[in-house]
Structure formats: structure tokens, C-alpha cells
CSV table of C-alpha atoms in Angstrom, one decimal:
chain,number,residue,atom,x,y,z
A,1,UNK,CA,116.4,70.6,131.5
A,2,UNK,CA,113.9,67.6,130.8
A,3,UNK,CA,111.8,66.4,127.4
A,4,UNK,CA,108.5,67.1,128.4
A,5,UNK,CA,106.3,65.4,126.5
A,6,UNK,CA,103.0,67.1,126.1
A,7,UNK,CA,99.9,64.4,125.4
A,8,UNK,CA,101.5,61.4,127.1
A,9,UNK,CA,98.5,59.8,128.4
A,10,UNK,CA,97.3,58.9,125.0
A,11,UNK,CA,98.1,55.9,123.3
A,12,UNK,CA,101.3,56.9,121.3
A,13,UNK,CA,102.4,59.2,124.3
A,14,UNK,CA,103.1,56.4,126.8
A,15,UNK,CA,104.8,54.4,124.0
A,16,UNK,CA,107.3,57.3,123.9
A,17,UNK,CA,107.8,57.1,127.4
A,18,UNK,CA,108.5,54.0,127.4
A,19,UNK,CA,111.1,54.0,124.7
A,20,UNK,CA,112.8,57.0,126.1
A,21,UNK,CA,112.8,54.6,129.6
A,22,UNK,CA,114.3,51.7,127.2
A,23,UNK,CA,117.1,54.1,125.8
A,24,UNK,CA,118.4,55.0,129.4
A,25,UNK,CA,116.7,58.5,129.6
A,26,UNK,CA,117.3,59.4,133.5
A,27,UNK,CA,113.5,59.1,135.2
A,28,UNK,CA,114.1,62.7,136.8
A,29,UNK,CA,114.3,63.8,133.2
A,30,UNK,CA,111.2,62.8,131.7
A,31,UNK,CA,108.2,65.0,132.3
A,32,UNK,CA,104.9,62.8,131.1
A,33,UNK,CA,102.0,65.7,131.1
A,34,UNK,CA,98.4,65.0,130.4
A,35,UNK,CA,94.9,64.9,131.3
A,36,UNK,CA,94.3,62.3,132.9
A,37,UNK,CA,94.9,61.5,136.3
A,38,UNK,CA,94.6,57.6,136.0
A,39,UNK,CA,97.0,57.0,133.1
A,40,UNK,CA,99.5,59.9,134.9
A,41,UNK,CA,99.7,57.9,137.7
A,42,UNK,CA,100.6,54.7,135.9
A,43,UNK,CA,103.4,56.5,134.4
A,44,UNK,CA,104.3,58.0,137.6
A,45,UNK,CA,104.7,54.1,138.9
A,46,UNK,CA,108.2,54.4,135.9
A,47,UNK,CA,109.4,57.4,138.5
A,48,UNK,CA,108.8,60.0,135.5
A,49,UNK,CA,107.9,63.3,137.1
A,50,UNK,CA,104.6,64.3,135.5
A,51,UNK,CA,102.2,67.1,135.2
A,52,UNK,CA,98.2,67.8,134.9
A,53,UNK,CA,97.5,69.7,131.7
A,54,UNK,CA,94.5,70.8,130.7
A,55,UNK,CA,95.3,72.5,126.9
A,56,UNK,CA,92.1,74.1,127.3
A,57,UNK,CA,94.0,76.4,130.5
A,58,UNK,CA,96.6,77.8,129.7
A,59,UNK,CA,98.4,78.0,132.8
A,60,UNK,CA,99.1,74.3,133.2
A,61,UNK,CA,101.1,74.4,130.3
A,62,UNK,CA,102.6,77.0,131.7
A,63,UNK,CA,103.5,75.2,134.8
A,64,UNK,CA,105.0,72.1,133.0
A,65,UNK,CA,107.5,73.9,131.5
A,66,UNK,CA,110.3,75.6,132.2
A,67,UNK,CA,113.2,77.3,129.7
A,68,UNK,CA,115.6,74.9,128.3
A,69,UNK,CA,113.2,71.7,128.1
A,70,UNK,CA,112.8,70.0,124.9
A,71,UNK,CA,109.0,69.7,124.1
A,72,UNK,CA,107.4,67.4,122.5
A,73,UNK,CA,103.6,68.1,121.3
A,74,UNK,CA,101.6,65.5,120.3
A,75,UNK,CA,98.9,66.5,118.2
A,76,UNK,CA,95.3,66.7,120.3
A,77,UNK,CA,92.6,64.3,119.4
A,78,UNK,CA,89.7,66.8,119.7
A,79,UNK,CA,89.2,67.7,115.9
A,80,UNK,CA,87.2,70.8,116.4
A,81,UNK,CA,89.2,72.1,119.2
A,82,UNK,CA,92.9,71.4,118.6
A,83,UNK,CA,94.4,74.2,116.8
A,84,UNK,CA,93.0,76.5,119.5
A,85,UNK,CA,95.0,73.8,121.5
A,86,UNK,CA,97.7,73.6,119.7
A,87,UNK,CA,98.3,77.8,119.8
A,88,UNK,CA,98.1,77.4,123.5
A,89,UNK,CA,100.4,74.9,123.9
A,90,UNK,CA,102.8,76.8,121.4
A,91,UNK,CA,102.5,80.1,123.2
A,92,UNK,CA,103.1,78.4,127.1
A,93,UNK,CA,106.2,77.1,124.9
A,94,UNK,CA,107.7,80.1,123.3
A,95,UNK,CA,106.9,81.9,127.4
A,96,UNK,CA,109.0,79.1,128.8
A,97,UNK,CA,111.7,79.5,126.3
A,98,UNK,CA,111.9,75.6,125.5
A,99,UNK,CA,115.2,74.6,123.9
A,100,UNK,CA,113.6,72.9,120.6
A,101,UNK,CA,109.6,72.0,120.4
A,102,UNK,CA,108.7,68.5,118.4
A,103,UNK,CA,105.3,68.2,116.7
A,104,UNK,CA,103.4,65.2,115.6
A,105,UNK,CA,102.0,66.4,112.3
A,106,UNK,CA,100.8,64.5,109.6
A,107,UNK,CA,102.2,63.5,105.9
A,108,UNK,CA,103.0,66.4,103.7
A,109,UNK,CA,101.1,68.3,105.9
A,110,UNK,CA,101.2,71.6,104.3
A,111,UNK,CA,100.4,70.2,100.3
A,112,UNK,CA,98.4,67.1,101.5
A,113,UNK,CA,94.4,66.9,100.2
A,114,UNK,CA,93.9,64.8,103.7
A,115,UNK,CA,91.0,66.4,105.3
A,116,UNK,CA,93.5,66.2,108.8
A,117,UNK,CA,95.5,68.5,106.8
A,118,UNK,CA,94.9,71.8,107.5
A,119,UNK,CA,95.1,71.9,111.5
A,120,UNK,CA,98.2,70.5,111.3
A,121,UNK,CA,99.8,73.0,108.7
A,122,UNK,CA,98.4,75.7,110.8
A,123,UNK,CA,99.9,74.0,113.9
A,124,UNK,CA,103.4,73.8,111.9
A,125,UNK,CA,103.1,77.4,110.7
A,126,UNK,CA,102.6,78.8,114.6
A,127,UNK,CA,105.9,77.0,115.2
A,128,UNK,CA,107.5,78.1,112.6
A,129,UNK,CA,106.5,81.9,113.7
A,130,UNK,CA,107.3,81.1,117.3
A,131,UNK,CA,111.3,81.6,116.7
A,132,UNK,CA,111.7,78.1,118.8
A,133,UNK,CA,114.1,75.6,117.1
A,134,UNK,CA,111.7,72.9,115.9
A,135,UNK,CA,111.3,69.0,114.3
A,136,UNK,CA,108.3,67.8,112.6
A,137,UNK,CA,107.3,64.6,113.0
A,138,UNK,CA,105.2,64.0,109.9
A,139,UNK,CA,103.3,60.8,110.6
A,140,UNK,CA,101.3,58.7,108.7
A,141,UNK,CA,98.6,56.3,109.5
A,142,UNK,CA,99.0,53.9,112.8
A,143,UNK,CA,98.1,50.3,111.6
A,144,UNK,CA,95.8,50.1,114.7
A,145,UNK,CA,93.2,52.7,113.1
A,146,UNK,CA,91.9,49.0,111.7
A,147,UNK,CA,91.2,47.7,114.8
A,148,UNK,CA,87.2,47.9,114.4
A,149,UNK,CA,87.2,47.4,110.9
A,150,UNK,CA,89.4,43.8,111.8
A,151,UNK,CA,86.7,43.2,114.5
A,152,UNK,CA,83.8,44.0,111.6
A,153,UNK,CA,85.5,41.6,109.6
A,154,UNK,CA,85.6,38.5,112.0
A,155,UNK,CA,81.8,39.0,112.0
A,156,UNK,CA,80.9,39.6,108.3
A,157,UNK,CA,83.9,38.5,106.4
A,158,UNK,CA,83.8,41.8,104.3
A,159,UNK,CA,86.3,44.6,104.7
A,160,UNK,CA,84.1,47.8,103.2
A,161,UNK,CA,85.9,50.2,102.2
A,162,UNK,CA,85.5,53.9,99.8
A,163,UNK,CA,89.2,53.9,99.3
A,164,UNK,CA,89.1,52.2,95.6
A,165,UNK,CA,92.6,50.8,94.7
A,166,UNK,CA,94.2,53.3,96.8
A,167,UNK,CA,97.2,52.7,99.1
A,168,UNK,CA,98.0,53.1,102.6
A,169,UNK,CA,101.8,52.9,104.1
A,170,UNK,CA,100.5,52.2,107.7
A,171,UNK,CA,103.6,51.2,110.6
A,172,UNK,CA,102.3,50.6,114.5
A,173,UNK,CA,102.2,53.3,116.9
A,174,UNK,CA,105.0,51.3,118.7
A,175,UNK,CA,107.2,51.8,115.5
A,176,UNK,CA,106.1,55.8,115.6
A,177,UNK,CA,107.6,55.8,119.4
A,178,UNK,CA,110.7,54.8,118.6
A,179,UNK,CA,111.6,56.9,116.0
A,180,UNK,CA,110.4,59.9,118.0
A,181,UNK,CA,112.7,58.8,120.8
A,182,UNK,CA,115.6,58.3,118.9
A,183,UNK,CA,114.8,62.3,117.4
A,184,UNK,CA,114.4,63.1,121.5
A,185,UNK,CA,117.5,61.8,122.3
A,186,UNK,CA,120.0,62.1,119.6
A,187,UNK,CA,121.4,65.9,118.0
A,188,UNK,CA,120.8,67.3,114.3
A,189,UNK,CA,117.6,67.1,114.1
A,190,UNK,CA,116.6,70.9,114.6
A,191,UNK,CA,114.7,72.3,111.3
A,192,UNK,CA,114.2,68.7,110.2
A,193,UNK,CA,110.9,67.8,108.7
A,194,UNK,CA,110.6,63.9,108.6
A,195,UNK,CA,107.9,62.3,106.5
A,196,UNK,CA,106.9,59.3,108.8
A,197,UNK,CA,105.5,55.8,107.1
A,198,UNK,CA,105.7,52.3,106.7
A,199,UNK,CA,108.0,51.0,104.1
A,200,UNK,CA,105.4,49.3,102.2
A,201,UNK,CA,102.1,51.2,100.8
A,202,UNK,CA,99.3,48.7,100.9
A,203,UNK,CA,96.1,48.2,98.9
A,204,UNK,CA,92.9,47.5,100.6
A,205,UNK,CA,92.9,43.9,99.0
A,206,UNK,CA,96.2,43.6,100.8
A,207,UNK,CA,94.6,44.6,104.4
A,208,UNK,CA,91.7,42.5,103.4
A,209,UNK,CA,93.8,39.4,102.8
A,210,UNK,CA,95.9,40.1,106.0
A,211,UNK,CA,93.0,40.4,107.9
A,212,UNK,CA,91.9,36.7,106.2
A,213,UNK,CA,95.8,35.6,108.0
A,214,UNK,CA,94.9,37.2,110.9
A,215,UNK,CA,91.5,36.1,111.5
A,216,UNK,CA,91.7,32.4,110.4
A,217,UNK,CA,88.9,33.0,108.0
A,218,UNK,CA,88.1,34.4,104.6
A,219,UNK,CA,87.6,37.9,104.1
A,220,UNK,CA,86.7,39.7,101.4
A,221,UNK,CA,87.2,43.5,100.2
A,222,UNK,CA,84.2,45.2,99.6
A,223,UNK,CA,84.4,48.4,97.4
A,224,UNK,CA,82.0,50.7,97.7
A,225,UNK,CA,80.9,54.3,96.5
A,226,UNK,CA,81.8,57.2,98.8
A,227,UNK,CA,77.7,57.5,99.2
A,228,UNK,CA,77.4,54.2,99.5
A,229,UNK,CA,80.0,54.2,102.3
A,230,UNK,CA,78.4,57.0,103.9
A,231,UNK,CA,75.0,55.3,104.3
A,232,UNK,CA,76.9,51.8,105.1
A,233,UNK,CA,78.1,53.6,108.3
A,234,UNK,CA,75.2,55.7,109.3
A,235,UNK,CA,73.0,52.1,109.1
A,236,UNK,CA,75.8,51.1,112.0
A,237,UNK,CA,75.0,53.8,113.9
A,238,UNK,CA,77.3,56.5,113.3
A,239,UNK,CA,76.4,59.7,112.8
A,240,UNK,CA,75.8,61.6,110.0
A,241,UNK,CA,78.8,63.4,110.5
A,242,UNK,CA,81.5,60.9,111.3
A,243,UNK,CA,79.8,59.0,108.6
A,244,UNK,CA,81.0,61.7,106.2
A,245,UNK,CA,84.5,62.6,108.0
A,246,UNK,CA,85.7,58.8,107.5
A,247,UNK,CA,83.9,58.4,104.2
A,248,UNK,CA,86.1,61.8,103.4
A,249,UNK,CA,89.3,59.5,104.6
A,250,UNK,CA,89.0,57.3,102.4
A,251,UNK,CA,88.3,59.5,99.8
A,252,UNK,CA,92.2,61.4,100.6
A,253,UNK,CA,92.9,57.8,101.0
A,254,UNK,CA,91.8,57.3,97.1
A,255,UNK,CA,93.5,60.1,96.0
A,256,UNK,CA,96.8,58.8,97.4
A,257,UNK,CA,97.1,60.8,100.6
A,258,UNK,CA,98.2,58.4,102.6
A,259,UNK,CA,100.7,56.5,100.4
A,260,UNK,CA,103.7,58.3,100.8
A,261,UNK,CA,106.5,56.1,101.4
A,262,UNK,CA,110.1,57.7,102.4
A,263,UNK,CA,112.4,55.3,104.5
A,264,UNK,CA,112.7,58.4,107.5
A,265,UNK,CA,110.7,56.0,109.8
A,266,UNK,CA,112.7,52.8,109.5
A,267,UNK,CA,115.9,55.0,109.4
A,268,UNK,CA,115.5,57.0,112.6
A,269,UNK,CA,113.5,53.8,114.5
A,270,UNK,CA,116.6,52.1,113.7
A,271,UNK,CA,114.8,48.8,112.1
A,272,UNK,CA,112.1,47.8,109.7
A,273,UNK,CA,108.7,49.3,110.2
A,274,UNK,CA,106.5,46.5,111.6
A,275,UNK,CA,104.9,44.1,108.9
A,276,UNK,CA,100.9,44.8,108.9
A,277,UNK,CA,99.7,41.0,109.1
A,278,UNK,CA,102.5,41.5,112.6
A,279,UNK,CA,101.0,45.1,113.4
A,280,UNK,CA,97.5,43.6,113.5
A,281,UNK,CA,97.9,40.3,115.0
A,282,UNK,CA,97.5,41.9,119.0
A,283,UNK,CA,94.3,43.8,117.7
A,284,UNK,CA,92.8,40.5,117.3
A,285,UNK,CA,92.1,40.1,121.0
């Protein structure tokens, strides 16, 4: 039987491994399985056992698990793609008869306004149809989604933002890991849902005045209209599209989506969530 962890190449994925490493998790029972070949290797260097998956093909899912494994999904990245994902994932899960399937969902995923919302309350309802014993890991924003607007700052001294007086109760990805280790590793945590955040909800004054800390230099927050935003973005260069999705996220963001605050992530990472001027300090460069 080994935790296979399903999306470990990405960024919060090889934290995980690395914390299940740190806890004493035997090597030969870790199974890191992802796309791509250069980041499996480097977690192959640890002695994990790992596996190519492609969650567009089925049958590598397949082949990364056997019955008995504890699974951990991590949500995909590829918005218009991932609940087919997800459903294939889910079904290689519930053939292999995996022992108890962990999913990285998002905050009060099944009442949340957050435009992320609704793949991963789908995702949540397969699993809860599957018949697998599950644990939902409810996460909430990763302090590094600032890393471009922190690099936009040192530049313009303005953080711009759609997000009025809204709050955010961001923790690193690092802080993330470690509470979803601790679930991997420890019992009682079967048809637990776990709202994951920060302990403390943040305005976007607040992010602009860490970022002032961080930066050595003055910045300022810039509140703008969600149009306004929209057109701010596509003048950078994004499309009209992305414009609109992370104009929408600050919207959610607005409206509280994001503010939640519980405790669950401190408790099961077994310390403080990471202070944001601390979480943003090594985005810096």
C-alpha cells in the first residue's frame, strides 16, 4: 500500500513530497505521479517511486494505482479541462479500489460564489458517489498567487486591484503541504471536510503595505472598478478573457469569497500559518 499522490510535479505537489519525506514516510511508499518527465525525475533523485500520468489517458492512472493506496488528487490546473480530468482520475480510483482518496478543493466549495467553485463541487460530488472513503482538502488562496502583482509593484508602486475592501486569508503553499501531510499520515480523518486558510483575512491595503516592507519602497493600493480592471489588464497584454476571469476573482474576492478564516490549517500543520510580509519575502527574487 503507498500514498500516491496524483499531480506531484506541480508546485504544491512536490512540497508534499517533501514533507511526507520530512515526517519519515518510507521512500518505497511514496508514489509522486505526474506529467512531466523533468520534475519526476527530480523527485525520483528523493528514491520516491513515481509514475507518468497523463489525466487526459486514462490508463496511466490506471497503472499508478493499485487497491489499498491512499490517493491524493490534487486539483488540475487546466480550467477548461479538469473536471473531465478529475472524473478520470476518480474512476481509475474507484477501479483500483484505493483505501481513502484526498482532494484539493477550494473554500466552501459547494456554497462558495468563487468563479473556481463549481469544478470543484462537481469534483467533490463524483467522490462522494464513488463509495471511496474520502477528505477534502478545502484550500484557500496560496500567498504566492501575488508574485506578479509584487513584481508590478516594484515597478509602479501601485498595487491595482477590483477587490474593494474585501479580504483575503492567504497562507503559503509550503504551509498547505504540511497540513496535507499531516492528514496523509495520521488516522480520523475519513469524511472530514477541512476548510483550509490563513489565520488572518487581509485587506488589500494590508497586502499593499506589506508589499511597501517587502519591497523597500512605497506602494500604494489602487482601487479600481471591475471595468476598469478589466481594461487595466487587457492594456498589459492579457487577453480578453483572462482579463475577465481575474477581474471576476476579485469580484468573489469582493464579495468575501475568499475570507473565510477557520483555524483547520494551523491546527493540522501543527503551527501558525505563515505571516504574509514572511510568505512574500522569497517572491521578491
Amino acid at each position: 500500500m503507498s500514498i500516491v499522490i496524483a499531480g506531484a510535479t506541480g508546485q504544491l505537489g512536490r512540497l508534499v513530497v517533501r514533507e511526507l519525506l520530512g515526517r519519515g514516510v518510507p521512500v518505497e511508499q511514496i508514489v509522486a505521479a505526474g506529467r512531466s518527465a523533468q520534475q519526476l525525475a527530480e523527485l525520483a533523485a528523493y528514491g520516491v517511486r513515481t509514475a507518468t500520468v497523463d489525466y487526459d489517458d486514462p490508463a496511466t492512472v490506471d497503472a499508478a494505482l493499485d487497491e489499498g493506496d491512499t490517493l491524493l488528487l490534487i486539483s488540475g490546473s487546466d480550467i477548461q479541462n479538469r473536471s473531465t480530468q478529475h472524473e478520470t482520475v476518480i474512476g481509475a480510483a474507484v477501479r483500483a479500489k484505493v483505501a481513502h482518496i484526498l482532494y484539493t478543493s477550494v473554500l466552501a466549495a459547494d456554497t462558495n460564489e468563487l468563479v473556481l467553485a463549481p469544478d470543484h463541487a462537481k469534483a467533490e460530488e463524483a467522490i462522494r458517489a464513488s463509495g471511496l472513503p474520502f477528505t477534502f482538502l478545502r484550500n484557500g488562496w496560496y500567498t504566492e498567487n501575488y508574485a506578479a502583482a509584487l513584481l508590478t509593484a516594484r515597478e509602479t508602486g501601485t498595487l491595482l486591484a477590483s477587490a474593494g475592501e474585501g479580504r483575503v486569508a492567504s497562507a503559503t503553499r509550503a504551509d498547505y503541504a504540511a497540513a496535507i501531510a499531516a492528514v496523509l499520515t495520521t488516522p480520523g480523518h475519513e469524511g472530514r471536510v477541512y476548510e483550509l486558510s490563513g489565520d488572518y483575512a487581509w485587506t488589500f491595503g494590508e497586502l499593499a503595505s506589506a508589499f511597501s516592507t517587502v519591497l523597500e519602497r512605497n506602494v500604494s493600493y489602487l482601487p479600481v472598478s471591475s471595468a476598469e480592471h478589466v481594461s487595466a489588464l487587457e492594456a498589459a497584454g492579457l487577453d480578453p478573457a483572462t482579463a475577465g476571469f481575474l477581474a471576476a476573482l476579485d469580484g468573489n474576492i469582493r464579495q468575501g469569497a475568499l475570507a473565510l478564516t477557520t483555524g483547520d490549517l494551523a491546527r493540522l500543520a501543527g503551527r501558525p500559518t505563515t505571516p504574509l510580509v514572511d510568505g512574500l519575502r522569497p517572491l521578491a527574487g
